[in-house]
Every structure is written in C-alpha cells, then in structure tokens.
Coordinates of C-alpha atoms and ligand atoms in Angstrom, one line a residue:
M2 CA -9.7 -26.0 19.1
A3 CA -8.3 -27.9 16.6
Q4 CA -4.6 -28.6 16.2
V5 CA -2.7 -26.4 13.7
S6 CA -1.4 -28.6 10.8
G7 CA 2.0 -28.7 9.2
E8 CA 2.7 -27.2 5.7
T9 CA 1.7 -30.6 4.1
E10 CA -1.2 -31.4 6.1
R11 CA -3.9 -29.5 5.0
T12 CA -6.8 -28.2 7.5
S13 CA -10.2 -28.6 6.2
E14 CA -11.6 -26.3 9.2
V15 CA -9.5 -23.7 11.3
D16 CA -10.8 -21.0 13.4
Y17 CA -9.2 -17.9 12.1
L18 CA -8.1 -18.0 8.7
I19 CA -5.7 -15.4 7.3
I20 CA -5.5 -14.8 3.8
G21 CA -2.2 -12.9 2.9
A22 CA 1.7 -13.9 4.2
G23 CA 3.1 -10.7 3.9
V24 CA 3.9 -7.9 6.2
C25 CA 0.4 -7.9 7.7
G26 CA -0.6 -11.5 8.0
L27 CA 2.8 -12.6 9.3
Y28 CA 2.6 -10.4 12.1
Q29 CA -1.3 -11.4 12.8
L30 CA -0.3 -14.8 12.6
H31 CA 2.3 -14.7 15.1
Q32 CA 0.0 -12.8 17.7
L33 CA -2.6 -15.1 17.2
L34 CA -0.2 -18.2 17.8
E35 CA 1.0 -16.6 20.6
I36 CA -2.5 -16.4 22.6
G37 CA -3.1 -20.3 21.3
A38 CA -5.7 -19.6 18.8
D39 CA -6.2 -22.2 15.7
V40 CA -5.0 -20.2 13.2
R41 CA -3.8 -20.7 9.3
V42 CA -2.8 -18.3 6.8
V43 CA -3.0 -19.1 3.0
D44 CA -1.2 -17.3 0.2
A45 CA -1.5 -17.5 -3.6
N46 CA 2.3 -16.6 -3.8
A47 CA 5.0 -19.5 -3.6
G48 CA 6.8 -17.7 -0.9
L49 CA 5.9 -15.2 2.0
G50 CA 6.4 -11.4 1.8
G51 CA 3.6 -10.5 0.0
T52 CA 4.3 -7.2 -1.9
W53 CA 8.0 -7.6 -1.3
Y54 CA 7.8 -11.3 -2.2
K55 CA 6.2 -9.9 -5.7
N56 CA 7.7 -6.6 -6.5
R57 CA 11.3 -7.4 -7.9
Y58 CA 11.6 -4.6 -10.3
P59 CA 14.9 -3.0 -10.6
G60 CA 15.2 -0.4 -7.8
C61 CA 12.2 -1.3 -5.7
R62 CA 12.6 -0.2 -2.4
F63 CA 10.2 1.7 0.3
D64 CA 10.4 5.4 0.9
S65 CA 9.6 4.9 5.0
E66 CA 13.1 4.9 7.1
S67 CA 14.1 0.9 7.2
Y68 CA 14.2 1.2 11.0
T69 CA 10.6 2.3 11.0
Y70 CA 9.6 -0.3 8.6
Q71 CA 10.0 -3.3 11.1
Y72 CA 7.9 -5.1 13.5
S73 CA 8.2 -3.5 17.1
F74 CA 7.0 -6.6 19.2
S75 CA 10.2 -8.1 19.8
Q76 CA 13.2 -6.7 21.7
E77 CA 15.1 -9.8 20.4
L78 CA 14.4 -9.3 16.9
L79 CA 14.9 -5.5 17.3
D80 CA 18.6 -6.8 18.6
E81 CA 19.1 -8.7 16.1
W82 CA 18.2 -7.6 12.7
D83 CA 20.7 -4.9 11.2
W84 CA 19.5 -2.4 8.6
K85 CA 22.2 -1.8 5.5
E86 CA 20.5 1.1 4.1
K87 CA 18.6 4.1 5.3
F88 CA 15.6 3.0 2.6
A89 CA 16.1 -0.8 2.1
A90 CA 15.9 -2.2 -0.9
Q91 CA 13.2 -5.1 -1.9
P92 CA 15.6 -7.7 -1.4
E93 CA 16.7 -6.6 2.1
T94 CA 13.1 -6.5 3.2
L95 CA 12.1 -9.9 1.7
S96 CA 15.0 -11.2 3.8
Y97 CA 13.8 -9.6 6.5
L98 CA 10.6 -11.0 6.4
E99 CA 12.0 -14.4 5.9
Y100 CA 14.3 -14.0 9.0
V101 CA 11.1 -13.0 11.0
A102 CA 9.2 -16.1 9.8
D103 CA 12.1 -18.6 10.2
K104 CA 12.8 -16.8 13.8
F105 CA 9.2 -17.3 15.0
D106 CA 8.7 -20.4 13.6
L107 CA 5.7 -19.0 11.5
R108 CA 6.2 -21.2 8.1
P109 CA 4.4 -24.3 9.1
H110 CA 1.3 -22.5 9.9
I111 CA 1.2 -20.9 5.9
T112 CA 0.1 -22.6 2.9
F113 CA 1.7 -21.2 0.0
N114 CA 0.2 -21.4 -3.9
A115 CA -3.1 -21.3 -2.5
R116 CA -5.3 -18.7 -4.2
V117 CA -9.0 -18.0 -2.8
V118 CA -11.3 -17.3 -5.4
R119 CA -14.4 -17.6 -3.3
A120 CA -15.5 -17.3 0.3
E121 CA -19.2 -17.8 1.3
W122 CA -20.9 -17.4 4.5
S123 CA -23.3 -20.0 5.9
E124 CA -26.1 -18.4 8.1
D125 CA -27.0 -21.8 9.2
D126 CA -23.3 -22.6 10.7
W127 CA -21.8 -19.3 10.9
R128 CA -19.0 -20.8 9.0
W129 CA -17.2 -19.3 5.9
T130 CA -16.3 -21.8 3.1
L131 CA -13.1 -20.5 1.1
T132 CA -12.7 -22.5 -2.2
F133 CA -9.3 -22.3 -3.7
E134 CA -8.3 -22.1 -7.2
G135 CA -8.3 -26.2 -8.0
G136 CA -11.5 -26.7 -6.2
R137 CA -10.1 -27.5 -2.6
T138 CA -12.1 -25.7 0.3
T139 CA -11.4 -24.6 3.7
R140 CA -13.7 -23.8 6.5
A141 CA -13.3 -21.3 9.0
K142 CA -15.2 -19.5 11.8
F143 CA -13.5 -16.2 10.9
V144 CA -11.7 -15.1 8.0
L145 CA -9.3 -12.1 8.1
G146 CA -8.1 -10.4 5.3
A147 CA -4.3 -9.4 4.5
M148 CA -4.0 -9.7 1.0
G149 CA -2.6 -5.9 0.8
L150 CA -3.7 -2.9 -0.8
L151 CA -1.6 -3.0 -4.1
S152 CA -1.6 -6.5 -5.0
V153 CA -3.6 -6.6 -8.2
P154 CA -1.5 -4.7 -10.6
T155 CA -3.4 -2.5 -13.8
Y156 CA -2.2 -3.2 -17.1
P157 CA -3.7 -0.5 -19.4
R158 CA -6.2 -1.4 -21.8
I159 CA -3.9 -0.9 -25.2
A160 CA -4.7 -2.1 -27.9
G161 CA -2.5 -5.1 -29.4
R162 CA -1.1 -5.6 -25.9
G163 CA 0.2 -9.3 -25.8
A164 CA 1.3 -9.2 -29.1
F165 CA 4.5 -8.0 -28.7
R166 CA 7.4 -10.8 -29.1
G167 CA 9.8 -9.0 -26.6
L168 CA 8.9 -9.1 -22.8
E169 CA 5.9 -7.2 -21.6
T170 CA 5.9 -7.0 -17.9
H171 CA 4.0 -5.0 -14.9
T172 CA 6.7 -4.0 -12.4
F173 CA 4.5 -5.9 -10.0
D174 CA 5.0 -9.4 -12.4
W175 CA 8.8 -8.6 -13.1
P176 CA 10.4 -11.7 -13.8
E177 CA 13.0 -12.5 -11.1
G178 CA 16.1 -11.5 -12.1
Y179 CA 15.6 -10.3 -15.7
D180 CA 18.4 -8.1 -16.5
V181 CA 17.6 -5.1 -19.1
T182 CA 21.4 -4.2 -19.7
G183 CA 21.6 -3.1 -23.2
K184 CA 18.1 -3.7 -24.2
R185 CA 15.7 -1.2 -25.9
V186 CA 13.2 -0.2 -23.6
A187 CA 9.9 1.3 -23.0
V188 CA 8.3 2.3 -19.7
I189 CA 4.8 3.4 -19.4
G190 CA 3.9 5.3 -16.1
T191 CA 5.5 7.6 -13.8
G192 CA 4.2 7.1 -10.5
S193 CA 6.6 5.5 -7.5
S194 CA 7.1 2.5 -9.2
G195 CA 7.9 3.9 -12.5
V196 CA 10.3 6.2 -11.0
Q197 CA 12.3 3.9 -9.4
V198 CA 12.6 1.5 -12.3
I199 CA 13.6 4.3 -14.8
T200 CA 16.4 5.6 -12.4
D201 CA 17.6 2.2 -12.0
I202 CA 18.2 0.9 -15.3
A203 CA 18.7 4.3 -17.5
D204 CA 22.6 3.8 -17.0
G205 CA 22.6 0.1 -18.6
V206 CA 20.0 -0.1 -21.3
E207 CA 20.5 0.7 -24.7
S208 CA 17.9 2.9 -25.2
M209 CA 14.6 4.0 -23.2
Y210 CA 11.3 5.7 -23.8
V211 CA 9.7 7.0 -20.7
L212 CA 5.8 6.8 -21.7
Q213 CA 4.4 9.6 -19.4
R214 CA 0.5 10.6 -19.0
D215 CA 0.2 13.0 -16.2
A216 CA 3.8 13.8 -14.5
N217 CA 3.6 13.1 -10.8
W218 CA 5.5 14.9 -7.7
C219 CA 9.0 13.4 -6.8
A220 CA 11.8 14.5 -4.1
P221 CA 14.8 13.3 -3.3
L222 CA 14.6 10.2 -1.0
G223 CA 18.6 10.7 0.8
N224 CA 19.2 7.5 0.8
A225 CA 22.7 6.2 2.2
P226 CA 24.4 3.3 3.8
I227 CA 24.0 2.7 7.3
S228 CA 27.1 2.2 9.1
T229 CA 27.7 0.1 11.9
E230 CA 28.2 2.9 14.3
E231 CA 24.7 4.4 13.0
M232 CA 22.9 1.1 13.5
R233 CA 24.2 1.0 17.2
E234 CA 22.8 4.8 17.7
L235 CA 19.6 3.8 16.0
R236 CA 19.1 0.7 18.0
E237 CA 19.4 2.9 21.1
K238 CA 16.6 4.9 20.2
Y239 CA 14.5 2.4 18.9
D240 CA 11.7 2.9 21.7
E241 CA 12.0 6.7 21.3
I242 CA 11.3 6.2 17.7
F243 CA 8.5 4.0 17.9
A244 CA 7.0 6.2 20.4
W245 CA 7.4 9.2 18.0
C246 CA 6.0 7.3 15.1
R247 CA 2.9 6.4 17.2
E248 CA 1.8 10.2 17.5
T249 CA 2.4 11.1 13.7
P250 CA -0.6 10.9 11.5
A251 CA 1.0 8.7 9.1
G252 CA 3.2 6.3 11.3
F253 CA 6.5 8.1 9.8
I254 CA 9.0 9.6 11.3
H255 CA 7.8 12.8 10.1
R256 CA 5.3 14.9 11.3
P257 CA 3.4 17.9 9.8
D258 CA 5.0 21.0 11.5
R259 CA 2.1 22.9 13.9
T260 CA 3.6 26.1 12.3
L261 CA 1.9 27.7 9.4
S262 CA 3.8 28.5 6.4
T263 CA 2.2 32.0 6.5
D264 CA 3.7 32.7 10.2
V265 CA 7.1 32.8 8.8
T266 CA 8.6 35.1 5.9
R267 CA 9.2 34.2 2.8
E268 CA 12.5 33.8 3.4
E269 CA 12.6 31.5 6.2
R270 CA 10.1 29.2 4.3
L271 CA 12.7 28.7 1.3
R272 CA 15.1 28.2 3.6
H273 CA 13.1 25.3 5.6
W274 CA 12.0 23.8 2.2
E275 CA 15.4 23.8 1.0
E276 CA 16.6 21.8 4.4
L277 CA 13.6 19.2 3.7
Y278 CA 14.3 19.0 -0.1
N279 CA 17.9 18.0 0.9
G280 CA 16.7 16.0 3.8
Q281 CA 16.0 12.3 4.1
G282 CA 12.7 10.3 3.3
A283 CA 9.2 12.2 2.7
G284 CA 10.2 15.1 4.8
L285 CA 8.9 17.5 2.4
Y286 CA 6.0 15.9 1.7
M287 CA 5.0 14.8 5.5
G288 CA 6.8 17.1 7.7
N289 CA 6.2 20.5 6.2
Y290 CA 4.2 23.5 7.4
R291 CA 1.0 21.8 7.7
D292 CA -1.2 24.1 5.6
C293 CA 1.3 23.0 2.8
I294 CA -1.4 19.9 2.3
M295 CA -4.2 21.6 3.3
E296 CA -4.7 25.1 1.6
P297 CA -4.7 26.0 -1.8
E298 CA -2.2 29.0 -1.6
P299 CA 0.9 27.1 0.5
N300 CA 0.5 24.4 -1.6
R301 CA 1.3 26.4 -4.8
E302 CA 3.9 28.2 -3.5
L303 CA 5.6 24.9 -2.3
S304 CA 4.7 23.2 -5.5
E305 CA 6.7 26.0 -7.6
F306 CA 9.7 25.6 -5.2
V307 CA 9.7 22.0 -6.1
A308 CA 8.8 22.8 -10.0
E309 CA 12.1 25.3 -9.9
K310 CA 14.2 22.2 -8.6
I311 CA 13.0 20.2 -11.9
R312 CA 14.1 23.0 -13.7
E313 CA 17.2 23.2 -12.2
R314 CA 17.8 19.5 -12.9
V315 CA 16.6 18.8 -16.3
S316 CA 18.6 20.4 -18.8
A317 CA 16.0 20.9 -21.3
P318 CA 13.1 23.2 -20.5
G319 CA 10.7 21.7 -22.2
V320 CA 11.1 18.4 -21.0
A321 CA 11.5 19.9 -17.4
D322 CA 8.2 21.6 -18.2
L323 CA 6.6 17.8 -19.3
L324 CA 7.7 16.7 -15.9
I325 CA 6.3 19.5 -13.8
P326 CA 2.6 18.2 -12.8
K327 CA -0.1 20.4 -13.9
D328 CA -2.8 18.7 -12.7
H329 CA -2.4 18.6 -8.8
G330 CA 0.1 20.4 -6.3
F331 CA 2.8 18.8 -4.5
G332 CA 1.9 16.3 -1.9
M333 CA -1.8 16.3 -3.4
K334 CA -0.9 12.5 -4.4
R335 CA 1.5 10.2 -2.8
V336 CA 4.7 11.8 -3.4
A337 CA 7.5 9.5 -5.1
G338 CA 11.0 9.2 -3.3
E339 CA 13.8 9.6 -6.0
S340 CA 17.3 9.0 -6.4
G341 CA 18.3 10.6 -9.8
F342 CA 15.2 10.4 -11.3
Y343 CA 15.4 14.1 -13.1
E344 CA 18.9 13.5 -13.9
V345 CA 18.0 10.7 -16.4
F346 CA 16.4 12.7 -18.9
N347 CA 19.6 14.1 -19.3
K348 CA 21.1 11.2 -20.6
S349 CA 21.4 10.9 -24.1
N350 CA 19.7 7.2 -24.6
V351 CA 16.6 8.7 -22.6
E352 CA 13.7 9.9 -24.2
L353 CA 10.3 11.4 -22.9
V354 CA 7.3 11.0 -24.6
D355 CA 3.9 12.8 -24.0
L356 CA 1.2 10.8 -24.2
M357 CA -0.7 13.7 -23.6
D358 CA 0.0 14.7 -27.2
H359 CA 0.9 11.7 -28.6
P360 CA -1.3 9.1 -27.1
I361 CA -0.6 5.2 -27.7
H362 CA -1.8 3.8 -30.7
E363 CA -1.5 0.1 -30.2
V364 CA 1.1 -2.2 -29.0
T365 CA 3.0 -4.2 -32.2
E366 CA 4.9 -7.4 -32.4
T367 CA 7.9 -5.4 -32.3
G368 CA 6.9 -2.3 -30.0
I369 CA 4.8 0.3 -29.7
R370 CA 3.1 2.6 -32.0
I371 CA 2.6 6.2 -30.8
D372 CA -0.1 8.5 -32.5
L373 CA 1.0 11.8 -33.9
G374 CA -2.3 12.8 -35.2
S375 CA -3.3 13.6 -38.5
G376 CA -3.0 10.0 -39.7
E377 CA 0.7 10.0 -38.6
F378 CA 2.2 7.4 -36.4
R379 CA 5.7 6.8 -34.7
D380 CA 7.0 3.4 -34.1
L381 CA 9.3 2.6 -31.0
E382 CA 11.2 -0.4 -31.2
L383 CA 11.8 -2.5 -28.5
D384 CA 12.8 -5.4 -26.6
V385 CA 11.2 -4.9 -23.3
I386 CA 7.8 -3.2 -22.6
V387 CA 7.2 -2.3 -18.8
Y388 CA 3.9 -1.2 -17.3
A389 CA 4.3 0.9 -14.2
T390 CA 1.0 1.6 -14.4
G391 CA 0.0 0.8 -10.8
F392 CA -3.0 -1.0 -9.2
D393 CA -6.6 -1.9 -8.7
A394 CA -5.9 -0.6 -5.5
V395 CA -7.3 -1.1 -2.1
T396 CA -10.7 -3.0 -3.2
G397 CA -9.1 -5.1 -5.9
P398 CA -7.8 -7.6 -3.7
L399 CA -11.0 -8.4 -2.2
D400 CA -13.2 -7.9 -5.5
R401 CA -11.2 -10.6 -7.3
I402 CA -12.3 -13.1 -4.5
E403 CA -15.9 -13.9 -5.0
I404 CA -17.3 -13.0 -1.5
I405 CA -20.9 -14.1 -0.5
G406 CA -22.3 -12.7 2.5
V407 CA -25.9 -13.0 4.4
D408 CA -29.0 -13.8 1.9
D409 CA -26.3 -14.3 -0.6
V410 CA -25.2 -10.7 -1.2
R411 CA -22.2 -10.4 -2.9
L412 CA -19.4 -7.9 -1.5
K413 CA -18.7 -6.6 -5.1
D414 CA -22.4 -5.8 -5.6
Q415 CA -22.7 -4.1 -1.9
W416 CA -19.7 -2.3 -2.8
K417 CA -20.4 -1.3 -6.4
D418 CA -21.0 2.4 -5.8
G419 CA -17.8 2.4 -3.7
P420 CA -16.8 0.5 -0.3
E421 CA -18.5 1.3 3.1
T422 CA -17.0 -0.4 6.1
C423 CA -17.4 -0.4 9.6
L424 CA -14.0 1.0 11.1
G425 CA -12.3 -0.1 8.3
I426 CA -12.2 -3.2 9.8
Q427 CA -16.1 -4.9 9.0
V428 CA -18.8 -5.0 6.2
S429 CA -22.4 -5.5 7.0
S430 CA -23.8 -8.6 5.9
F431 CA -20.4 -10.2 6.0
P432 CA -20.4 -11.5 9.7
N433 CA -16.9 -12.8 11.0
L434 CA -14.9 -11.4 8.0
F435 CA -12.3 -9.0 9.2
V436 CA -10.7 -7.0 6.6
L437 CA -7.2 -6.0 8.2
V438 CA -5.8 -4.2 5.0
G439 CA -8.7 -2.6 3.2
P440 CA -11.1 0.5 2.2
Q441 CA -11.3 3.1 5.0
S442 CA -8.8 1.6 7.4
G443 CA -6.1 3.9 9.4
S444 CA -3.6 1.1 8.2
A445 CA -4.3 1.9 4.5
S446 CA -2.7 5.3 4.3
A447 CA 0.1 4.7 7.0
N448 CA 3.8 3.5 6.8
F449 CA 2.8 0.1 6.7
P450 CA 4.2 -1.9 9.8
R451 CA 3.3 0.9 11.9
G452 CA -0.6 1.0 10.7
I453 CA -1.1 -2.8 10.9
E454 CA 0.2 -3.1 14.2
D455 CA -2.7 -1.0 15.5
V456 CA -5.2 -3.4 13.6
V457 CA -3.7 -6.9 14.3
N458 CA -3.3 -5.6 18.0
W459 CA -7.1 -4.9 18.1
M460 CA -7.9 -7.6 16.2
T461 CA -5.7 -9.9 18.7
Q462 CA -7.5 -8.7 21.5
T463 CA -10.8 -9.2 19.9
A464 CA -9.9 -12.6 19.5
L465 CA -9.4 -13.0 23.4
Y466 CA -12.6 -11.4 23.6
I467 CA -14.2 -13.8 21.2
E468 CA -12.9 -16.9 23.0
K469 CA -13.6 -15.5 26.8
H470 CA -17.1 -14.5 25.5
E471 CA -17.8 -17.4 23.3
I472 CA -18.7 -15.0 20.5
G473 CA -19.8 -17.1 17.3
R474 CA -21.0 -14.4 15.0
F475 CA -19.7 -10.7 15.0
E476 CA -20.6 -8.1 12.4
G477 CA -20.5 -4.5 11.8
R478 CA -23.6 -2.7 12.5
R479 CA -25.1 -0.8 9.2
D480 CA -25.6 2.6 11.4
A481 CA -22.0 2.3 12.6
E482 CA -21.0 1.9 9.0
I483 CA -23.0 4.9 7.7
E484 CA -21.3 6.7 10.8
W485 CA -17.7 5.7 10.2
V486 CA -18.0 6.4 6.2
A487 CA -19.4 9.9 6.7
H488 CA -16.6 10.6 9.5
V489 CA -14.1 9.2 7.2
R490 CA -15.3 11.6 4.6
E491 CA -15.0 14.5 6.4
M492 CA -11.6 13.8 7.6
N493 CA -10.5 13.5 4.4
S494 CA -11.8 16.5 2.9
K495 CA -9.6 18.5 5.4
L496 CA -6.7 17.7 3.3
L497 CA -6.1 18.5 -0.4
M498 CA -5.2 14.9 -1.4
S499 CA -8.8 14.0 -1.2
Q500 CA -9.3 16.1 -4.7
T501 CA -7.0 14.5 -6.8
R502 CA -7.3 11.6 -9.1
S503 CA -5.3 9.0 -7.5
W504 CA -5.4 5.6 -5.9
F505 CA -6.0 7.1 -2.7
N506 CA -9.8 8.5 -4.2
G507 CA -10.2 4.9 -6.0
H508 CA -9.3 6.3 -9.4
N509 CA -7.4 2.9 -10.6
I510 CA -9.1 0.5 -13.3
N511 CA -12.7 0.9 -11.5
L512 CA -13.2 4.7 -12.6
D513 CA -13.2 6.7 -15.7
R514 CA -11.7 9.9 -15.4
D515 CA -15.0 11.6 -14.4
D516 CA -16.4 9.3 -12.4
N517 CA -17.2 10.2 -8.7
P518 CA -14.3 9.4 -6.1
R519 CA -14.4 6.8 -3.4
V520 CA -13.3 6.9 0.3
M521 CA -10.7 4.5 -0.5
V522 CA -8.4 5.4 2.7
Y523 CA -8.6 7.3 6.3
L524 CA -6.7 10.3 6.3
G525 CA -7.7 11.2 10.1
G526 CA -4.5 9.8 11.3
A527 CA -3.1 7.1 13.0
P528 CA -3.8 8.2 16.8
R529 CA -7.4 9.0 16.0
Y530 CA -7.9 6.0 14.4
R531 CA -6.4 4.0 17.3
R532 CA -8.2 5.5 20.1
R533 CA -11.4 4.8 18.0
L534 CA -10.5 1.0 18.0
A535 CA -9.7 1.2 21.7
E536 CA -13.3 2.7 22.2
E537 CA -14.5 -0.4 20.8
I538 CA -12.8 -2.8 23.4
E539 CA -13.6 -0.5 26.3
N540 CA -17.0 -0.3 25.5
D541 CA -17.7 -3.8 24.6
Y542 CA -17.9 -3.5 20.7
P543 CA -20.9 -0.9 20.6
S544 CA -20.3 -0.8 16.7
F545 CA -20.7 -4.4 16.2
L546 CA -23.6 -7.2 16.4
L547 CA -22.2 -10.0 18.6
S548 CA -23.9 -13.1 19.1
H549 CA -22.9 -15.9 21.6
S550 CA -22.0 -19.5 19.6
S551 CA -24.8 -21.4 21.3
V552 CA -27.4 -18.9 19.2
S553 CA -25.9 -20.7 16.4
A554 CA -28.7 -22.6 14.3
A555 CA -26.8 -25.7 13.8
P556 CA -23.4 -25.4 15.5
S557 CA -20.3 -27.4 13.7
T558 CA -19.2 -30.8 15.5
Ligands
LIG7 P1 0.5 4.9 -9.4 O1 1.4 5.7 -8.7 O2 -1.0 4.5 -9.5 O3 0.9 5.1 -10.8 C1 0.5 4.8 -12.1 C2 1.4 5.6 -13.4 O4 0.7 5.1 -14.4 C3 0.9 6.8 -13.6 O5 1.8 7.7 -13.9 C4 -0.2 6.7 -14.3 O6 -0.2 8.2 -15.1 C5 0.2 6.0 -15.3 N1 -1.0 5.1 -16.1 C6 -1.8 4.4 -15.4 N2 -2.9 3.9 -16.7 C7 -2.2 4.5 -17.6 C8 -2.1 4.0 -19.1 N3 -3.6 3.5 -19.4 N4 -1.7 4.8 -19.8 C9 -0.4 5.4 -19.4 N5 -0.2 6.0 -18.5 C10 -1.0 5.0 -17.4 O7 1.3 3.5 -9.5 P2 2.8 3.0 -9.0 O8 4.0 4.0 -9.1 O9 2.9 1.4 -8.9 O10 2.4 3.4 -7.3 C11 1.3 2.7 -6.6 C12 1.5 2.9 -5.2 O11 2.6 1.9 -4.6 C13 2.2 4.2 -4.6 O12 1.6 5.3 -4.2 C14 2.9 4.0 -3.6 O13 2.0 4.2 -2.6 C15 3.2 2.2 -3.4 N6 4.9 2.6 -4.0 C16 5.6 2.9 -3.0 C17 6.9 3.0 -3.2 C18 8.1 3.3 -2.1 O14 7.8 3.3 -1.2 N7 8.9 4.2 -2.8 C19 7.6 2.5 -4.6 C20 6.6 1.8 -5.3 C21 5.3 2.2 -5.1 P3 -1.6 8.9 -14.8 O15 -1.2 9.6 -13.2 O16 -1.9 9.7 -15.8 O17 -2.8 8.2 -14.1

C-alpha cells in the first residue's frame, strides 16, 4: 500500500478515497486507518464537519438526543466528552467533531478546499480518476461517497433573485457570525431549518415576515441543559442506550409502540399524547402507537390533537389555521422539533405571509414584492432575505459531480427517472464506487451517527475482505439492484410518509409538483438493513460481482 501523505503533500494515487469529512467520512477514515488501509479524505469545505461546518444559521441544532448523536466506537471518547445540552446546537456538535478529529489524529489525512467535480472509471486498469475544481486529479482504486444527504441547498427560482441590495442567504450558507439584531428580515420556508431560525431570531429583529407555502408539523423539542449529575448518569448507561438505539427503526431513542391506538380508549390516547407532547425529542412522532404513522384514521386523530395545540398556542385564529398543515398528517413528513415556534406568531414584530394565497412576485432591490392578485402588489422592505427552502436532497450531492462509469454511462443519466441502487450502497455500471450516504440506504433516514455506523462498519469489513481476497473490481449486480428497489418500495409503502411531497420521496428541485415520487430513503428500519448487509458478508457478497485484481487488463504499476 502507498504511504498516506500529510496535509500539504497531495497523493496522486490512493487505495480508498473518501469524499466528505462530515460525520460519516470521519468515522470511515478512522476505521480504515485502524485496519492499515491507504486512505485519504477530500472535502470541498475549508474545515471538517460537513453539515455542522456549513449550517451556521442562528438556532441550528439537531433533534436527536445529544448522547445518541455521537460515535460509539471509543470508550475513551465517550468518557471524555460531556454534552452541554439535551439537543446540542451547531457550535457544540462542530466542536465535538473537531475534538474527535484531533484525538484520533485524522486531520493529516484530510485535504480541504478540494471539491470533486468529475469522477471517471477506467475499465482498463480498474481505477477512478477524480478531477477537482481547479483541474488537479487523483486516482483511486475505491471511491467512498460521504457527501451527506442535505449538502446541496435549494435556492428557489424566484424572479429578481440576486437583485436585492441587502443580504440574501440560504440557511445552509449563513455567513459566520452574521447578526440580524435590529434588522428587517424575511424568512422563506417553514421546514425544520426555517422553524429553528425563525424562533431564534424573532426577539432581536426589528421585524420579520415568515413567508410560508405549505405548513409543516412541529412538536416541542424539550431542550434543556444537561447537568454534571445527569451527564454522569447518562454515561453510566451508554452501553444500554446504544444497544437500545440499535433495535429502534431509525436509530433514535424513540421506538414505535407495539400497542395500536385502537387498543386503548380515547381518553388513554389523549393522555398518552399529552405526555409525549410535553416530553423530549421526537417521541410524539417516532415513539407513538405505531398505527399513527401507518393508518389514515389514527393519523387523522393524532393530527387533530396537534392542531388543537397550535390553536391553543397562537392567539390569532386565522394565523393558527394557516400554521396547521392541510396537505399531510402529523408525522407524514419529518416533524420539526420546536422551542417556542408558535409563540413567535403572537409577537407584534412578526407577520405570517401565506404564499398559497399571495405568492412572491419578485425579489427587488429593497425587498420582496408579493402578488396580491388583480394586478395589486405589496412591497416588503427588508435588510435580509433568508431562504430556508431546503435541499436538492440525497441525490443532489452525487448529481453535482460528473460521475462516469462503465461504457461512459453517466450516473445522472442512469438515474434520470430516479435512483436505483444495490442495497443503497453501490450502483451497477459504477464499480468500486461505494455510496456510504445516499439513496435507498438505511443510513439516509436514521439518527445519522447510528445509521452511518452500520454502513461504515460494513464497508470496513468489506475492505478487509477486498485486501484478503485481492479484489480489484467490486460492482453491484443489476438483478440485485432491481430486487432491492422493489423491496425498498414495498417497505416504504407501509408508512404514510411514502405518500407525501417531501425530500424523503424526492420532491425537491428535481421534481415539479405532479412528477412521480422517487425512492430516496429506506424506511424498512435499521435492524433489517443491518441484517441484510451482514448476510452479504456471511455469504461472500452474492449481490455483487467481485473480480480478482489479477484479472484487470492493465493493472496499475
Ligand atoms: P425542508 O424541510 O425541505 O423545508 C423547505 C421549506 O421551504 C418548506 O417549507 C417548503 O415549502 C419551502 N419552500 C421550498 N421551496 C419554496 C419556494 N420556491 N417558495 C416558497 N417556499 C419554498 O428543508 P429544511 O427545513 O432545510 O429541512 C430539511 C431537512 O433537514 C429536514 O427534514 C431534516 O431532516 C434536516 N434538518 C434537521 C434539523 C433538526 O434536526 N432539528 C434542522 C434542520 C434541518 P413546501 O413545503 O411548500 O415545499
């Protein structure tokens, strides 16, 4: 194996090239280094952390319990790191990842400011050639994609965008430390990011317009500081906590109740929902009676329960009504965890603008012009426009690289009607490319560190197999791909989530409102996914075509 070079020395050839130095890429790097592999990470950003490096908007935090959103591989690391909040904010999570990188000496193996723009497979010598922005190239035997699911922000196609003289920013691109205190702000979008930024800045801004298309369901996050004593108690239970998360469908601490809502009286249901609503994290969404996310009638009743909470919390009935989603039930899209979001709309400096009734006409030099109909317009005078408009999710990070496989096929073309993968990890005609975080993978819908551990651990074992058996070419079989996509469709169809317009079903910038949904995530549950991956190792990879290095026509010297 070639020697791993330092930060400044750029290798021109490497065995394993990981794209992305976020939660997944860092762990994969660590695991491959542990087995002595020749590995390098490249990242387009100037620092590590991926999602947590980029999302610096006020209020950004996760809705996984902090102690479940961490690596479990090192007891020392678990002993050393104290979480400050039950749901850590972006700066704390970024510090954690930096701490991990320093502790395990990962930085020398990462090249920053290196955006891959093209990856081309050579069937002659079974190597990928990667081209970076600026023209530099690297060759790799195996390419491992860890670019994240939500790393290509969607700026809406609105007339005049770019003409505004104030600050126009996506939540993902928020300028570090930018302070909106005393400013006139518009936030477009009320998904998880919008809900967080709106809540966080409401008190300090001079005025805020919240521009909403469809409303999104939210539930209280229940965030609080973690005391020293609580941290000690949590640490004692880490083994138990990780073991529990391994058995839950999405790797969260919450697990759907085996009891059906129809097994209990309405009184009991309401009492239970009240407890969940006032509890912590995604309990109401992920830890509820399981029929609430599978059957329309229980879902309707739960949705009405949450709608009533919104009516109680928002003073103006008309505003409350606008904030109650009409196009989907509670939990049919990812629910946003909130901390005072609804009360924001009781403030005199905040106005909700219903884009369904009055769409944006254009962005002007001084703000946003709203179309009131009948040739009438309203001008919102602004200092800042925030696009909380989501992402070209899951496939976007792959699409933006020109990926060329066997017989010059482009991944983008192969996936023009939607992605198809072999176990969410490989794509036929793209040998030696492993997508660790991508479509139809169990990692895509999970509590991220838990989900990626399964895939990375599989990949690491597979790398050992590759070394031991001198495998030079590793490709997902087309028949296995067809089987996997059918399985994913079947599993996903059991959940009401598969019926909504959300990024889980590919309804991002790729699709117009009426296009066919795409199979983006795997909702069959982490334990099932983990078992399926393990079967491959146990049975010598029946879903993949493996070739010995010596078969390559012109092995690289
Ligand atoms: P999102 O959930 O996709 O929400 C995007 C919002 O922008 C929606 O309200 C959408 O309205 C609106 N929008 C999109 N295009 C628009 C347009 N042209 N005009 C007006 N409005 C438009 O994106 P997100 O909030 O960034 O969240 C994405 C995912 O990131 C979440 O599902 C979650 O997985 C993750 N996330 C998690 C956390 C957390 O852990 N707490 C925080 C932030 C993000 P429509 O619904 O009408 O399309």
